[in-house]
Amino acid sequence: MNHMPKLDRRAFVIGSAALGSGLALGLDIPLGGPTVARAADGSPEINAWVVIRPDDTVVIRIARSEMGQGSLTGLAQLVAEELECDWSKVTTEYPTPGQSVARKRAWGDFSTGGSRGIRASADYVRKGGATARAMLIQAAAEEWKVPVSECTTANSVITHTPSGRKTTYGMVAEAAAKLAPPADVKVKDPKDWKLVGKGVKRLDTADKTTGKMLYGIDMKLPGMLNAAIKQCPVFGGKVKSFDEAKVANMKGVKKVVKVGDSSVAVVADTWWHAKTALDAMPIVWDDGGNGQVSSASIAKWLEEGFDPSQPTYIGNENGDAKAAIASAAKKVEAFYDYPYQNHATMEPMNATALYTADRCEVWCGTQNGEAAFAATLEASGLPADKCDVHKLILGGGFGRRGQTDYVRQAVLIAKEMPGTPIKLLWTREEDMQHGYYHPVTRCKMTGAFDANNNLTALHMRISGQSILFTLRPEALVNGKDPVTFQGLNASGETAIGYSVPNLLIEHSMRNPHVPPGFWRGVNVNHNAIYLECFMDELAQSVGQDPLEFRRKLMSKHPKHLAVLNAVAERIGWGTPAPQGVYRGLAQFMGFNSYVAGAAEISVTDNGSKIKVHRIVGATDPGYAVNPAQIDRQVAGSFVYGLSGLFYGGCTVKDGRIEQANFDSYNSMRIAEMPKVESIIIPSGGFWGGVGEPTICVAAPAVLNAYFLATGKRIRSVPLKDQNIAFA
């Protein structure tokens, strides 16, 4: 069970790439066995998910990554619920992807993105807890020589009901670890949950508060050296030449390394010495032919995507929208724009690597331990049984740390200095100007009405970038990028919430050289603005209330409607707002959750200042594992959504991103934050995400309120480009 298989490096790398950022589930997950596996401290492992120490401490293994979203606590709750253990004695640890691969991927999917951390793990981690509990009960029953059916568990104590005898998990853990797991176990009915559904405190708060928590940027190893790196500032460019001699004798410098075709790094005794030398070293770049690309040239290219002669991919269609629009009594048309946006994590990209001829290990924050592992194999050239990745808590992810460029770089640098640990840390500027950005898009919206002001057709044509084209081309479906249509599909986990007699939603794919990425919330962010702001435009054009206009189109979408009604009621829609205060609302679906938002704002200085007083968010995630954490996630998502609305825009000049630090790519401050009210409506029967969905309704709710306040419709973001700021 603990023997490392001799996996072929190339086979693993290709397999991981083919499965993409989210490796397939439906796994044959080993949940235990007759051979006792042990944790590092010698405590017996009941199964892959549960280790129990003699003092009754329960160690729950968490494969997903914690980056502030709380999945570490939520996943532990799911295991502990089925395990019936004492929550006050629960702690967690990360298994490594190397260990998982050695055990036939015992921990399943390590990827943490798309708000899948809990929803895509729930079934099998619950089964892991239930299996461990069954094994502990069986061990106690065998010791007492009584039927298992006569034993019950609660708070890590097993009781033989007829006799009253009791024992603890810690006392029977050794015996339980030797048992074969039951072939099948039943998990609890949600109505019987005791811990899941409770707003328990996060397990990582104390260490974060006291400074004990170790992030990648904190990593230290004996004899460690530090590296700083520069990549070609133009995406797709290469290193043409560099003058190593200019810095070879500078203080602390140990080595200059060319990293791949596009980067140069300096290794030194301290990171500051490495950075200082790198800044002093002359480097000549080959821009690869993209040095003339600008935001203006990209915008022109996107505009060409609306030419009827240009091919498109259809994401959702019913009826004949074009014909209905051509014969309509009334037509409404509008263009919307959405820019590149940076993840802007507080912790810049970094990784520490130690390479020798027969072993390579990496320590880093990553949203996908298996992808980081695959990158380590590829860069090191070593097989899987000679590599591993040790995951650390992330100082922000938001999708950025689902990529592995920084891991690959660290390994390539470490290969040049075998036996010496190398910590690679990007500068803030490198981090800001070499990301994977929220894709740039432009959208043409067209709606049509009959003579009775009924909406008869809706045509939505998006011209812009495809994330999958760049990051996972194997996931394209006959050339189409399904991610483009998040929140706009006919069904599924990102379904549209309206029924329109004639509907056409299509994508004219245009892929500039700036790499797009999975920016927190991904395509629902701009799609929600396009659809929900245009819904208000349509309502206004026929003199109808925005809420009532939506309701007429939502009779076949009860879950969408339920969250919309919830925020409308809470915000006081239909009742007079305070003097000078205006309201806006929006609804959408993302990551298998139904969400809605309603905002109250006031506007001053001729429309140039907005005060967001209050924002209400409603979420139906199916099941709510930790309502307190969902509240925090909703509030945090509004920070991200409002920051994007007011400040989040990246521009391109001379083929490169212009915004290099927080002085030019801002984030909202505490004083700008509105009061947030969260409504959780867990209707049950499905698992939805909570980390990302509500981001998308913040911007359209505020923009719709702004129109009511000023009569001016804003169709492009960020608002700073419209000379609009927080009041």
XYZ file of C-alpha atoms in Angstrom:
727
model
C 0.000 0.000 0.000
C 2.903 2.332 0.713
C 5.184 1.277 -2.134
C 5.828 3.951 -4.759
C 5.077 2.682 -8.262
C 7.580 3.265 -11.028
C 5.453 5.662 -13.050
C 6.769 6.892 -16.330
C 7.308 10.673 -16.145
C 6.048 11.399 -19.635
C 2.969 9.224 -19.171
C 2.001 11.060 -16.002
C 2.595 14.524 -17.456
C 0.557 13.726 -20.584
C -2.216 12.144 -18.518
C -2.417 15.152 -16.225
C -2.468 17.567 -19.138
C -5.200 15.636 -20.899
C -7.390 15.777 -17.839
C -6.657 19.452 -17.378
C -6.973 21.507 -14.233
C -9.663 19.257 -12.817
C -8.683 15.601 -12.956
C -11.542 13.157 -13.395
C -13.505 11.771 -10.477
C -15.279 8.422 -10.351
C -12.176 7.059 -8.698
C -11.456 3.709 -7.099
C -10.319 5.295 -3.868
C -8.692 2.895 -1.384
C -10.264 3.555 2.001
C -8.060 1.332 4.116
C -6.596 -2.161 4.195
C -5.175 -4.905 6.380
C -1.674 -3.368 6.423
C -1.394 -0.538 8.929
C -0.294 2.677 7.246
C 1.102 5.258 9.629
C 1.359 9.010 9.764
C 4.745 10.660 10.258
C 4.333 10.512 14.050
C 3.526 6.794 13.974
C -0.202 7.175 14.569
C -2.338 4.624 12.731
C -4.151 5.601 9.571
C -7.690 4.273 9.561
C -7.970 5.129 5.885
C -6.636 7.716 3.473
C -8.708 10.466 5.081
C -8.462 9.736 8.808
C -5.525 9.327 11.192
C -6.260 8.929 14.904
C -3.646 9.563 17.548
C -3.607 7.820 20.943
C -4.810 11.043 22.628
C -7.954 10.956 20.429
C -6.748 13.742 18.163
C -8.310 13.205 14.748
C -6.167 14.209 11.780
C -8.249 14.691 8.637
C -6.378 14.713 5.340
C -7.429 17.492 2.948
C -6.451 17.177 -0.713
C -7.894 20.499 -1.863
C -6.021 23.767 -1.335
C -6.860 26.387 1.256
C -6.509 29.968 0.036
C -8.839 31.800 2.375
C -12.091 30.340 1.078
C -12.550 27.943 4.011
C -12.681 24.640 2.172
C -10.170 23.171 4.604
C -12.698 23.578 7.423
C -15.708 22.631 5.299
C -14.142 19.416 4.037
C -13.080 18.508 7.567
C -16.688 19.060 8.663
C -17.943 16.627 6.036
C -15.514 13.912 7.130
C -16.088 14.576 10.827
C -19.860 14.456 10.383
C -19.720 10.897 9.119
C -16.923 9.937 11.498
C -18.918 11.144 14.527
C -15.727 12.454 16.115
C -15.079 15.168 18.679
C -14.773 18.343 16.592
C -12.691 20.048 19.289
C -9.966 17.463 18.675
C -9.869 17.743 14.891
C -6.805 18.946 13.031
C -5.896 18.735 9.357
C -2.945 18.043 7.088
C -2.230 17.964 3.379
C -1.214 14.706 1.741
C 1.263 15.206 -1.083
C 0.388 14.498 -4.703
C 3.355 12.145 -4.830
C 1.874 10.092 -2.002
C -1.498 10.126 -3.720
C -0.131 8.941 -7.055
C 1.827 6.211 -5.261
C -1.456 4.975 -3.811
C -3.381 5.040 -7.076
C -4.650 8.584 -6.427
C -6.081 7.706 -3.025
C -7.112 11.310 -2.347
C -8.682 11.936 -5.721
C -8.681 15.364 -7.294
C -6.264 17.944 -5.833
C -7.543 20.774 -8.030
C -9.145 23.706 -6.218
C -10.927 26.012 -8.632
C -14.334 26.639 -10.088
C -15.739 26.578 -6.543
C -15.358 22.797 -6.668
C -13.367 22.246 -3.476
C -16.331 21.000 -1.471
C -18.992 20.303 -4.067
C -16.831 17.941 -6.111
C -15.408 16.196 -3.029
C -18.509 15.856 -0.897
C -19.525 12.346 -1.846
C -16.214 10.594 -1.481
C -14.886 12.440 1.587
C -18.157 11.692 3.382
C -17.731 8.062 2.419
C -14.185 8.208 3.784
C -15.471 9.409 7.163
C -18.277 6.860 7.234
C -15.891 4.029 6.363
C -13.472 4.984 9.137
C -16.318 5.139 11.638
C -17.519 1.670 10.624
C -14.006 0.286 11.069
C -13.629 1.847 14.533
C -16.976 0.425 15.647
C -16.033 -2.993 14.299
C -12.719 -2.927 16.189
C -14.489 -2.128 19.447
C -17.171 -4.749 18.854
C -14.579 -7.424 18.188
C -12.702 -6.511 21.360
C -15.919 -6.737 23.370
C -17.138 -9.751 21.396
C -20.508 -8.137 20.771
C -22.514 -7.446 17.596
C -21.636 -4.260 15.755
C -25.338 -3.419 15.689
C -25.301 -2.962 19.470
C -22.658 -0.198 19.313
C -23.116 3.516 18.788
C -20.722 6.436 18.435
C -20.701 10.102 19.411
C -17.867 12.588 19.941
C -15.127 9.997 19.370
C -16.602 7.635 21.979
C -17.963 4.180 21.144
C -20.652 2.824 23.433
C -21.985 -0.721 23.757
C -25.583 0.191 24.423
C -26.760 -2.924 26.351
C -23.843 -2.963 28.812
C -22.876 0.700 28.857
C -19.242 -0.093 28.151
C -17.332 2.717 26.460
C -14.069 3.193 24.651
C -12.512 5.988 22.639
C -11.384 6.152 19.058
C -7.774 6.509 20.163
C -7.947 3.264 22.123
C -9.197 1.153 19.214
C -7.490 2.983 16.328
C -4.608 0.500 16.078
C -6.967 -2.440 15.813
C -9.272 -0.613 13.415
C -6.379 0.219 11.098
C -5.747 -3.520 10.607
C -9.282 -4.236 9.421
C -10.379 -4.492 5.825
C -12.758 -1.650 5.037
C -16.401 -2.535 4.492
C -17.333 -2.980 0.858
C -20.073 -0.412 1.073
C -21.124 2.176 3.609
C -24.084 4.507 3.703
C -23.613 8.174 4.405
C -26.064 10.117 6.506
C -29.271 11.603 5.249
C -28.819 15.400 5.369
C -31.716 15.639 7.833
C -29.541 13.774 10.353
C -26.524 16.080 10.102
C -25.248 17.414 13.410
C -22.055 19.237 12.402
C -22.617 19.984 8.725
C -24.870 23.010 8.469
C -23.346 24.582 11.577
C -21.271 27.741 11.422
C -18.283 26.289 13.272
C -15.118 28.343 13.588
C -12.454 27.907 10.946
C -9.602 25.583 11.804
C -6.910 27.854 10.360
C -7.829 31.167 11.983
C -5.643 30.883 15.081
C -2.451 30.147 13.149
C -3.143 32.962 10.700
C -3.845 35.386 13.529
C -0.679 34.544 15.489
C 1.607 34.417 12.468
C 2.262 30.698 12.837
C 0.831 29.890 9.427
C 3.481 29.071 6.835
C 2.982 30.409 3.324
C 5.189 29.668 0.356
C 6.874 33.048 0.678
C 7.919 32.098 4.249
C 9.720 28.902 3.248
C 13.253 28.438 4.583
C 15.570 25.460 4.209
C 19.173 24.997 5.391
C 21.631 26.363 2.858
C 18.871 27.917 0.783
C 19.673 30.473 -1.901
C 17.248 32.958 -3.452
C 16.314 33.667 -7.042
C 14.704 36.591 -8.838
C 13.495 36.281 -12.410
C 12.612 38.419 -15.412
C 10.531 37.195 -18.334
C 10.203 38.810 -21.721
C 7.809 41.712 -21.094
C 5.966 40.950 -24.337
C 3.947 37.755 -24.144
C 5.295 35.144 -26.517
C 8.702 36.821 -26.757
C 12.129 35.381 -25.976
C 15.503 36.235 -24.501
C 17.785 37.474 -27.269
C 20.887 38.094 -25.156
C 22.040 39.119 -21.688
C 25.351 40.318 -20.233
C 26.099 38.047 -17.286
C 29.553 39.572 -16.770
C 28.025 42.890 -15.705
C 26.649 41.359 -12.496
C 28.829 38.296 -11.847
C 30.853 40.096 -9.175
C 27.979 41.921 -7.499
C 27.398 41.280 -3.819
C 25.899 37.898 -3.018
C 25.505 36.744 -6.634
C 26.024 33.004 -7.099
C 24.773 32.263 -10.602
C 22.917 33.671 -13.602
C 20.549 31.212 -15.240
C 18.658 31.328 -18.507
C 15.255 29.780 -17.764
C 13.619 28.312 -20.839
C 13.492 30.541 -23.899
C 11.874 33.582 -22.357
C 13.384 34.224 -18.898
C 16.583 35.025 -17.044
C 17.132 34.524 -13.306
C 19.815 35.555 -10.842
C 20.569 33.349 -7.832
C 22.078 35.044 -4.788
C 22.474 34.693 -1.040
C 19.500 36.997 -0.408
C 16.536 37.804 -2.593
C 17.335 41.512 -2.549
C 20.824 40.849 -3.850
C 19.335 38.662 -6.576
C 16.814 41.331 -7.569
C 19.384 44.148 -7.480
C 21.727 42.242 -9.765
C 18.915 41.257 -12.112
C 17.839 44.889 -12.432
C 21.434 45.862 -13.242
C 21.963 43.192 -15.901
C 21.493 44.263 -19.540
C 18.945 42.013 -21.258
C 17.885 42.238 -24.905
C 14.473 40.797 -25.730
C 12.961 39.464 -28.929
C 9.293 40.500 -28.785
C 8.209 37.669 -31.082
C 6.318 40.023 -33.370
C 3.820 41.224 -30.761
C 5.575 44.425 -29.736
C 3.082 46.636 -31.575
C -0.082 45.191 -30.059
C -2.133 47.654 -27.998
C -5.506 47.888 -26.322
C -6.682 49.864 -29.347
C -5.588 47.208 -31.819
C -7.211 44.492 -29.707
C -10.439 46.516 -29.496
C -10.469 46.890 -33.277
C -10.037 43.143 -33.684
C -12.899 42.448 -31.283
C -15.112 44.868 -33.183
C -14.511 42.890 -36.354
C -16.038 39.900 -34.568
C -19.479 41.449 -35.055
C -19.214 41.353 -38.822
C -21.944 38.914 -39.938
C -19.431 37.234 -42.221
C -17.298 36.175 -39.280
C -17.830 32.608 -38.005
C -19.296 32.025 -34.550
C -19.845 29.194 -32.112
C -23.415 28.838 -30.875
C -23.791 28.248 -27.155
C -27.564 28.421 -26.726
C -30.337 28.677 -29.298
C -34.057 28.217 -29.602
C -36.523 29.558 -32.155
C -35.249 31.997 -34.767
C -33.935 35.095 -33.044
C -32.685 36.849 -36.163
C -36.016 36.536 -37.938
C -37.956 37.608 -34.861
C -35.756 40.673 -34.463
C -36.127 41.575 -38.138
C -39.931 41.575 -37.883
C -40.240 43.050 -34.379
C -42.403 46.015 -33.470
C -39.568 47.375 -31.335
C -35.843 46.644 -31.209
C -33.274 47.546 -28.519
C -29.527 47.271 -29.132
C -26.474 47.919 -26.973
C -22.737 47.163 -26.892
C -20.892 46.228 -23.694
C -17.161 45.854 -22.987
C -15.155 44.023 -20.347
C -11.365 44.393 -19.921
C -8.415 42.258 -18.967
C -8.210 41.949 -15.184
C -5.408 40.791 -12.929
C -5.728 38.268 -10.113
C -3.498 40.550 -8.015
C -2.860 38.064 -5.222
C -1.289 39.547 -2.112
C 1.478 36.921 -2.200
C 3.456 37.057 -5.471
C 4.217 33.805 -7.276
C 6.934 31.767 -5.598
C 8.224 28.226 -5.167
C 11.151 26.558 -3.437
C 12.843 23.635 -5.160
C 15.561 21.183 -4.142
C 16.992 19.115 -6.981
C 19.522 16.297 -6.950
C 20.280 13.673 -9.564
C 17.817 11.249 -7.988
C 15.271 13.449 -6.185
C 13.340 16.672 -6.726
C 11.067 18.267 -4.157
C 9.061 21.482 -4.351
C 7.371 23.569 -1.640
C 4.758 26.039 -2.856
C 1.242 27.356 -2.685
C -0.757 25.832 -5.512
C -4.408 25.418 -6.422
C -3.646 22.088 -8.042
C -1.089 19.887 -6.313
C -1.202 17.302 -9.091
C -0.599 19.904 -11.810
C 2.347 21.263 -9.796
C 3.571 17.668 -9.456
C 3.295 17.143 -13.217
C 5.235 20.374 -13.811
C 7.918 19.158 -11.408
C 8.263 15.860 -13.273
C 8.428 17.619 -16.608
C 10.990 20.223 -15.548
C 13.177 17.871 -13.528
C 13.150 15.013 -16.026
C 12.745 12.588 -13.134
C 10.097 9.870 -12.717
C 7.172 10.179 -10.298
C 8.782 8.026 -7.610
C 11.628 10.525 -7.348
C 9.567 13.731 -7.037
C 7.042 15.344 -4.742
C 5.312 18.647 -4.070
C 4.592 19.913 -0.560
C 1.581 22.205 -0.582
C 1.535 25.289 1.615
C -1.284 27.690 2.403
C -1.839 30.180 -0.412
C -1.587 33.923 0.033
C -4.351 34.328 -2.522
C -5.199 32.198 -5.518
C -8.322 33.390 -7.371
C -7.437 31.026 -10.230
C -3.882 32.285 -10.771
C -2.221 29.510 -8.801
C -3.975 26.893 -10.873
C -1.150 27.535 -13.359
C 2.322 26.113 -12.773
C 4.723 28.418 -14.613
C 6.431 29.515 -11.383
C 6.861 25.890 -10.258
C 8.509 24.904 -13.523
C 10.832 27.908 -13.318
C 11.926 27.075 -9.761
C 12.792 23.498 -10.735
C 14.709 24.561 -13.845
C 16.768 27.002 -11.762
C 17.381 24.400 -9.035
C 18.609 21.935 -11.676
C 21.484 24.322 -12.365
C 22.588 24.099 -8.717
C 22.040 20.479 -7.613
C 21.819 19.897 -3.892
C 21.065 23.546 -3.075
C 17.529 24.618 -2.165
C 16.450 27.557 -4.343
C 13.563 29.834 -3.449
C 12.213 31.684 -6.463
C 10.162 34.786 -5.669
C 8.663 36.996 -8.342
C 8.694 40.762 -7.889
C 5.323 42.448 -7.649
C 5.899 43.887 -11.110
C 6.719 40.469 -12.548
C 3.607 39.080 -10.901
C 1.347 41.833 -12.238
C 2.708 41.815 -15.784
C 3.040 38.064 -16.344
C -0.290 36.700 -15.229
C -3.167 34.883 -16.878
C -5.787 37.585 -17.151
C -9.532 37.668 -17.088
C -10.299 37.487 -20.819
C -11.131 40.621 -22.761
C -14.540 40.586 -24.480
C -17.051 42.834 -26.199
C -20.723 41.974 -26.502
C -23.543 43.067 -28.760
C -26.971 42.692 -27.130
C -30.177 42.879 -29.161
C -33.714 42.472 -27.863
C -37.048 42.575 -29.677
C -40.631 43.216 -28.563
C -44.030 42.625 -30.096
C -46.756 45.274 -30.229
C -47.819 44.394 -26.673
C -44.332 44.984 -25.262
C -43.624 41.285 -24.761
C -40.008 40.249 -25.226
C -39.990 37.980 -28.265
C -36.288 37.633 -29.037
C -32.846 38.025 -27.501
C -29.603 37.874 -29.463
C -26.286 37.954 -27.615
C -23.058 37.939 -29.608
C -19.797 37.861 -27.658
C -16.581 38.751 -29.439
C -13.510 37.891 -27.454
C -11.008 35.595 -25.960
C -11.277 31.909 -25.106
C -9.601 30.664 -21.945
C -9.602 27.043 -23.034
C -8.029 27.870 -26.392
C -4.897 28.934 -24.516
C -4.874 26.794 -21.384
C -6.702 23.599 -22.286
C -7.207 23.334 -26.038
C -8.044 19.634 -25.644
C -11.198 20.701 -23.762
C -12.600 22.647 -26.716
C -15.710 21.019 -28.174
C -15.385 21.028 -31.944
C -13.484 24.270 -31.555
C -16.051 25.824 -29.200
C -15.127 26.977 -25.694
C -17.961 25.935 -23.329
C -16.595 28.225 -20.596
C -17.511 31.228 -22.751
C -21.197 30.513 -22.141
C -21.146 30.313 -18.349
C -24.519 31.449 -17.024
C -26.022 31.411 -20.515
C -26.568 27.708 -21.169
C -29.918 26.033 -21.702
C -29.299 23.735 -18.721
C -26.592 22.499 -16.404
C -24.567 24.147 -13.669
C -24.429 27.552 -15.395
C -27.901 27.812 -16.900
C -29.658 30.985 -17.991
C -32.583 31.986 -15.784
C -34.924 33.284 -18.478
C -37.189 31.749 -21.097
C -37.342 33.792 -24.308
C -39.318 32.540 -27.341
C -36.439 33.196 -29.711
C -32.901 33.077 -28.357
C -29.436 33.096 -29.900
C -26.219 33.288 -27.860
C -23.000 32.983 -29.859
C -19.255 33.577 -29.603
C -16.941 35.051 -32.208
C -13.595 33.779 -30.928
C -10.702 36.257 -31.031
C -7.470 35.315 -29.240
C -4.924 38.086 -28.710
C -1.442 37.151 -27.489
C -2.177 38.170 -23.870
C -2.809 34.884 -22.012
C -6.272 34.572 -20.455
C -6.940 32.660 -17.257
C -9.540 31.473 -14.787
C -10.048 34.734 -12.890
C -12.231 34.228 -9.817
C -15.770 33.810 -11.129
C -14.426 33.415 -14.687
C -16.879 34.235 -17.498
C -19.960 34.677 -15.339
C -18.544 38.047 -14.306
C -18.880 39.737 -17.670
C -21.792 37.598 -18.851
C -23.821 38.729 -15.847
C -23.131 42.386 -16.635
C -24.083 41.905 -20.261
C -27.296 40.035 -19.560
C -28.475 41.657 -16.338
C -27.760 45.246 -17.298
C -29.411 44.660 -20.652
C -32.439 43.170 -18.903
C -32.800 46.504 -17.131
C -32.387 48.302 -20.449
C -35.137 46.185 -21.969
C -37.446 46.800 -19.016
C -36.790 50.535 -19.136
C -37.402 50.678 -22.886
C -40.986 49.461 -22.426
C -41.643 51.278 -19.147
C -41.743 48.170 -16.962
C -40.393 47.578 -13.472
C -37.073 45.654 -13.732
C -38.151 43.066 -11.167
C -41.564 42.458 -12.699
C -40.050 42.348 -16.179
C -37.706 39.563 -15.054
C -40.385 37.651 -13.197
C -42.436 37.267 -16.368
C -39.486 35.514 -18.022
C -38.629 33.281 -15.048
C -41.722 31.147 -14.445
C -39.841 28.055 -15.641
C -36.790 28.856 -13.508
C -38.020 28.628 -9.898
C -34.614 28.458 -8.221
C -33.340 31.494 -10.110
C -36.539 33.291 -9.193
C -36.343 32.301 -5.522
C -32.995 34.008 -4.954
C -34.085 37.057 -6.937
C -37.258 37.381 -4.892
C -35.237 36.977 -1.696
C -32.920 39.917 -2.389
C -35.783 42.051 -3.703
C -37.733 41.507 -0.506
C -34.724 42.136 1.746
C -33.657 45.302 -0.078
C -37.212 46.633 0.091
C -37.933 46.623 -3.652
C -41.302 48.216 -4.337
C -41.148 50.382 -1.213
C -39.720 53.914 -1.180
C -35.965 54.069 -0.744
C -34.384 56.651 1.566
C -34.031 60.096 0.046
C -31.276 60.106 -2.576
C -30.824 56.327 -2.501
C -31.382 54.146 -5.571
C -31.680 50.401 -5.941
C -30.562 47.886 -8.530
C -30.708 44.127 -8.751
C -29.387 41.170 -10.718
C -29.540 37.379 -10.734
C -27.409 34.687 -12.324
C -26.216 31.097 -12.022
C -22.648 29.933 -11.690
C -20.832 26.858 -10.423
C -24.105 25.040 -9.824
C -25.395 27.706 -7.430
C -28.218 30.172 -7.919
C -27.341 33.707 -6.866
C -28.835 37.180 -6.833
C -27.789 40.593 -5.597
C -29.467 43.898 -4.806
C -27.654 47.140 -4.085
C -28.503 50.531 -2.594
C -26.358 53.435 -3.748
C -26.271 57.199 -3.772
C -24.530 59.378 -6.350
C -22.868 62.782 -5.925
C -20.642 65.208 -7.831
C -22.632 65.055 -11.050
C -22.476 61.299 -11.168
C -18.714 60.996 -10.599
C -18.926 59.591 -7.059
C -20.823 56.496 -5.944
C -21.491 55.476 -2.385
C -22.542 51.835 -2.154
C -24.484 51.801 1.093
C -25.714 48.265 1.172
C -25.627 45.110 -0.893
C -27.705 41.999 -0.341
C -26.664 38.634 -1.742
C -28.755 35.464 -1.895
C -27.283 32.041 -2.598
C -28.837 28.643 -3.120
C -25.891 26.193 -3.071
C -28.083 23.150 -2.556
C -26.400 22.222 0.717
C -24.801 24.720 3.090
C -21.888 23.034 4.883
C -20.845 26.034 6.965
C -23.303 28.955 6.815
C -20.955 31.295 8.677
C -18.275 30.661 6.113
C -20.730 31.166 3.266
C -21.575 34.573 4.755
C -17.880 35.467 4.707
C -17.451 34.152 1.189
C -20.342 36.283 -0.050
C -18.852 39.373 1.593
C -15.417 38.555 0.193
C -16.834 37.952 -3.257
C -18.401 41.413 -3.207
C -14.987 42.885 -2.361
C -13.637 41.191 -5.456
C -16.631 42.076 -7.622
C -16.755 45.733 -6.602
C -12.966 46.095 -6.894
C -13.250 44.779 -10.427
C -16.118 47.143 -11.207
C -14.430 50.292 -9.940
C -10.709 49.604 -10.415
C -10.043 46.372 -12.301
C -8.767 46.987 -15.780
C -5.501 46.111 -17.513
C -4.399 47.851 -20.686
C -1.883 46.778 -23.305
C 0.834 48.972 -24.797
C 3.766 47.803 -26.920
C 2.601 44.236 -26.480
C 2.794 44.280 -22.683
C 0.505 44.903 -19.726
C 0.903 48.475 -18.488
C -0.269 48.047 -14.877
C 2.761 46.949 -12.833
C 1.788 47.439 -9.195
C -1.034 48.438 -6.879
C -0.521 52.116 -7.657
C -1.964 51.484 -11.123
C -4.085 48.406 -10.340
C -6.037 49.296 -7.244
C -8.296 47.364 -4.886
C -11.113 48.748 -2.777
C -10.423 49.776 0.798
C -12.338 49.062 3.990
C -13.882 52.539 4.019
C -15.351 51.898 0.568
C -16.977 48.613 1.556
C -20.781 48.593 1.874
C -22.798 46.765 4.478
C -23.323 43.202 3.245
C -26.327 41.040 4.031
C -26.233 37.399 3.029
C -29.283 35.200 2.534
C -28.617 31.471 2.305
C -31.361 29.372 0.734
C -30.124 25.765 0.680
C -32.880 23.976 -1.215
C -31.067 20.620 -1.056
C -30.589 17.868 -3.568
C -27.411 19.196 -5.195
C -23.993 20.608 -4.344
C -23.177 24.122 -5.515
C -20.157 26.347 -5.036
C -19.993 29.468 -2.887
C -16.525 30.985 -3.383
C -17.181 32.542 -6.763
C -20.845 32.740 -7.827
C -21.979 35.916 -6.057
C -19.086 37.967 -7.434
C -20.947 38.352 -10.702
C -24.104 40.028 -9.386
C -22.364 42.877 -7.546
C -21.435 44.905 -10.638
C -24.751 44.727 -12.532
C -26.731 45.486 -9.359
C -24.678 48.659 -8.816
C -24.723 49.639 -12.501
C -28.495 49.225 -12.670
C -28.901 51.391 -9.583
C -26.570 53.976 -11.127
C -28.809 54.270 -14.173
C -31.846 54.916 -11.982
C -29.873 57.563 -10.103
C -28.460 59.376 -13.147
C -30.261 58.223 -16.279
C -26.835 57.279 -17.644
C -26.150 53.704 -18.722
C -22.571 52.526 -18.124
C -21.644 49.735 -20.515
C -17.937 49.295 -19.904
C -15.746 48.832 -16.861
C -13.766 49.716 -14.839
C -15.565 52.811 -13.640
C -12.261 54.624 -13.105
C -12.032 54.833 -16.882
C -15.362 56.710 -16.810
C -13.931 59.066 -14.136
C -16.272 57.509 -11.590
C -14.951 56.674 -8.138
C -16.130 55.602 -4.713
C -17.559 58.487 -2.740
